[in-house]
């Protein structure tokens, strides 16, 4: 049994500030350790239920936050930037389950610690089939393309709610409750890890009842940018149409192609946004 783990960082218990999850900042070393242990907890819970093979795609920042030798389950480690499939790089149809670990809420949703949708400097909202979608919902398109169920998400309470329309029945480990974008009530790290282990084990044990993401095809992604220049640049990509001064839309029957188009929009607009 193979499990694909896409790990972010903002959803880790205790994380409430950008400085805590940006390499080079004084507090980063401490909080990357907390992330490492939450990723390991997810792997350990899955292994207890019979999972045997793991691939961890480090999907935060420069995508080199974890220590490979300390990953549980002898997990393979996919790290580094410029991945064509970004947070879902490495996933294919040979996997049995997808885990989203330490995820966060969308830019336009309810209060969620360090909320953003791929790039907070460029994107203010994304709708998937008319429903507000964070990174979890968008990334579920890739899982749908390969027919692999998303069975676990960890992070705050807002993140857990946002994924439900796209992955109904997903097991959720809510390790903190967001008070605002920069404040949260977090579980003690030891308790957070135990909750993640328990949820991961339950997710794998209930895998026979799980199905791929519930996203109706053809699907449409509507993206609202922070300024008109970004929207104009996005239309340089085939299949992306302007729908308003700061908004564009893209649609398709193939969820993988749609996901790749969105990622290309993100990468193309990143330069002007930053």
XYZ file of C-alpha atoms in Angstrom:
274
model
C 0.000 0.000 0.000
C 1.426 3.370 -1.098
C 0.667 6.745 0.481
C 1.458 10.127 -1.064
C 2.049 12.889 1.500
C 1.920 16.531 0.426
C 3.296 18.575 3.316
C 2.925 22.307 3.798
C 3.852 24.101 7.035
C 1.379 26.817 8.021
C -1.059 24.248 9.452
C 1.397 22.939 12.057
C 0.287 23.285 15.684
C 1.921 26.386 17.157
C 2.691 28.133 13.871
C 1.097 31.615 13.687
C 3.668 33.885 11.986
C 5.504 33.977 8.666
C 8.821 34.252 10.508
C 8.229 30.830 12.040
C 8.047 29.093 8.681
C 10.531 30.977 6.496
C 14.062 29.666 6.119
C 16.691 32.018 7.446
C 14.518 33.420 10.218
C 15.631 32.794 13.834
C 12.554 30.766 14.810
C 12.411 28.654 11.653
C 14.673 25.857 12.935
C 12.359 25.201 15.877
C 9.132 25.158 13.891
C 10.498 22.984 11.103
C 11.076 20.384 13.833
C 7.397 20.582 14.809
C 6.436 20.090 11.159
C 8.789 17.112 10.871
C 7.121 15.395 13.797
C 3.612 15.984 12.416
C 4.620 14.482 9.052
C 6.129 11.518 10.881
C 2.979 11.103 12.953
C 0.900 10.821 9.769
C 3.280 8.214 8.367
C 3.346 6.256 11.617
C -0.439 6.181 11.844
C -0.719 4.948 8.261
C 1.960 2.324 8.820
C 0.086 1.027 11.861
C -2.868 0.371 9.542
C -0.778 -1.500 6.997
C 0.662 1.134 4.650
C 4.132 0.108 3.518
C 5.446 2.732 1.104
C 5.498 6.519 1.415
C 6.494 9.472 -0.725
C 6.661 12.859 1.001
C 6.487 15.849 -1.341
C 7.817 18.843 0.594
C 5.513 21.599 -0.666
C 6.315 24.610 1.511
C 8.434 27.616 0.568
C 11.717 26.486 -0.951
C 10.395 22.932 -0.496
C 13.378 21.735 1.542
C 12.070 21.899 5.107
C 12.317 18.305 6.313
C 15.299 16.204 7.320
C 15.287 13.148 5.027
C 17.111 10.840 7.444
C 14.500 11.479 10.116
C 11.432 10.620 8.057
C 9.482 7.689 9.472
C 8.590 4.653 7.400
C 11.754 4.903 5.284
C 9.785 7.404 3.236
C 11.110 8.708 -0.041
C 11.581 12.485 0.023
C 10.774 14.728 -2.940
C 12.215 18.177 -2.314
C 13.317 21.292 -4.169
C 11.587 23.953 -6.213
C 10.449 24.133 -9.847
C 8.327 21.000 -9.729
C 5.992 20.840 -12.755
C 3.149 19.513 -10.580
C 4.101 21.712 -7.636
C 2.466 20.453 -4.402
C 1.329 17.244 -6.125
C 4.579 16.319 -7.841
C 5.259 12.581 -7.671
C 1.649 11.444 -7.434
C 0.517 8.840 -9.936
C -2.087 6.111 -10.235
C 0.040 3.567 -8.350
C -0.728 5.291 -5.036
C -3.605 4.174 -2.839
C -4.111 7.321 -0.754
C -3.225 11.008 -0.485
C -2.494 12.853 2.765
C -2.469 16.661 3.056
C -0.360 17.481 6.137
C -0.055 20.917 7.772
C -2.351 22.620 5.251
C -3.913 26.066 5.681
C -7.050 27.926 4.650
C -7.725 29.927 1.496
C -7.038 33.618 1.037
C -10.732 34.509 0.760
C -12.167 32.102 3.331
C -12.812 32.395 7.048
C -10.094 33.230 9.541
C -7.230 30.804 9.058
C -3.669 31.203 10.260
C -1.397 32.473 7.462
C -4.159 31.958 4.918
C -3.275 32.221 1.224
C -3.928 30.432 -2.038
C -0.603 29.511 -3.638
C 0.634 33.117 -3.786
C -0.806 35.742 -1.410
C 0.866 38.538 -3.388
C -1.014 37.608 -6.561
C -4.210 35.656 -5.833
C -7.095 36.860 -3.689
C -9.649 34.115 -4.443
C -10.116 30.854 -6.310
C -13.462 29.196 -7.001
C -13.685 25.573 -8.117
C -17.046 24.924 -9.751
C -18.317 28.041 -8.011
C -17.169 26.966 -4.532
C -14.330 28.773 -2.699
C -11.265 26.549 -2.843
C -7.997 26.619 -0.986
C -4.891 24.687 -1.921
C -6.521 21.478 -0.705
C -9.427 21.778 -3.152
C -7.212 22.785 -6.066
C -4.730 19.996 -5.343
C -7.603 17.525 -5.207
C -7.896 18.000 -8.978
C -4.591 16.165 -9.376
C -5.747 13.372 -7.099
C -8.934 13.070 -9.157
C -6.883 12.892 -12.348
C -5.056 9.829 -11.038
C -8.113 8.348 -9.336
C -6.536 8.420 -5.864
C -8.651 9.366 -2.813
C -7.625 12.177 -0.478
C -8.218 10.582 2.909
C -6.446 12.808 5.460
C -5.967 16.524 6.044
C -4.285 18.160 9.039
C -4.325 21.823 10.009
C -6.761 24.299 11.522
C -10.543 24.191 11.725
C -11.112 26.427 8.692
C -8.920 24.240 6.504
C -10.845 21.157 7.600
C -14.146 22.764 6.587
C -12.899 24.059 3.244
C -11.838 20.666 1.916
C -15.156 18.948 2.667
C -17.040 19.957 -0.541
C -14.286 18.423 -2.667
C -13.294 15.449 -0.526
C -16.380 14.464 1.477
C -15.650 12.073 4.292
C -11.949 12.951 4.466
C -10.434 12.260 7.891
C -9.427 15.475 9.611
C -6.907 16.177 12.350
C -7.684 19.694 13.596
C -4.601 20.622 15.596
C -5.479 24.282 16.142
C -8.383 26.705 16.048
C -7.696 29.953 14.223
C -8.574 33.156 16.036
C -7.403 35.384 13.188
C -4.892 35.243 10.338
C -2.079 35.633 12.859
C -3.400 33.961 16.020
C -4.559 30.487 16.966
C -5.342 28.238 19.899
C -3.053 25.247 19.280
C -2.956 21.813 20.836
C 0.220 20.814 22.658
C 2.541 19.365 19.989
C 2.531 15.916 21.598
C -1.269 15.821 21.589
C -1.373 17.137 18.018
C 0.886 14.305 16.865
C -1.217 11.710 18.626
C -4.358 13.104 17.004
C -2.673 12.948 13.591
C -1.522 9.358 14.160
C -5.039 8.327 15.124
C -6.641 10.090 12.150
C -4.068 8.685 9.710
C -4.624 5.154 10.958
C -8.396 5.553 10.657
C -7.987 7.002 7.160
C -6.092 3.957 5.936
C -8.353 1.500 7.738
C -11.388 3.035 6.003
C -9.697 3.172 2.603
C -11.974 0.471 1.088
C -14.898 2.880 1.488
C -13.032 5.918 0.101
C -13.409 7.267 -3.407
C -11.611 9.881 -5.513
C -12.404 13.567 -4.959
C -16.017 14.545 -5.660
C -15.353 17.223 -8.278
C -17.812 17.374 -11.162
C -16.252 17.374 -14.630
C -15.872 19.382 -16.750
C -14.594 21.626 -13.964
C -14.035 25.370 -13.903
C -11.480 27.338 -11.934
C -12.148 31.041 -11.492
C -9.216 33.086 -10.234
C -9.393 36.615 -8.848
C -6.084 38.464 -8.759
C -4.955 41.414 -6.696
C -4.594 43.692 -9.726
C -5.467 43.885 -13.414
C -1.892 43.380 -14.651
C -1.852 39.876 -13.188
C -5.162 38.995 -14.825
C -3.902 40.230 -18.206
C -0.714 38.193 -17.926
C -2.688 35.049 -17.057
C -4.540 35.257 -20.388
C -1.263 34.676 -22.212
C -1.794 31.009 -21.366
C -3.990 29.071 -23.799
C -7.388 28.289 -22.308
C -7.390 31.128 -19.770
C -10.071 33.718 -20.460
C -10.568 37.159 -18.912
C -13.871 37.383 -17.036
C -13.435 40.759 -15.348
C -10.956 43.489 -14.534
C -9.014 41.298 -12.112
C -10.464 37.854 -12.827
C -9.968 34.963 -15.239
C -11.436 31.502 -15.739
C -10.182 28.193 -17.088
C -12.172 25.005 -17.638
C -11.749 21.459 -18.852
C -12.765 17.826 -18.768
C -9.246 16.685 -17.844
C -8.516 17.534 -14.177
C -4.762 17.063 -14.626
C -4.612 19.499 -17.532
C -6.731 21.978 -15.570
C -4.429 21.665 -12.560
C -1.344 22.145 -14.748
C -2.892 25.224 -16.335
C -3.521 26.720 -12.896
C 0.041 25.976 -11.776
C 1.358 27.618 -14.949
C -0.727 30.717 -14.163
C 0.739 30.786 -10.652
C 4.316 30.507 -11.904
C 3.863 33.027 -14.724
C 2.326 35.698 -12.496
C 4.755 35.140 -9.611
C 7.464 37.325 -11.118
C 5.351 40.457 -11.563
C 3.626 39.925 -8.201
C 6.898 39.722 -6.314
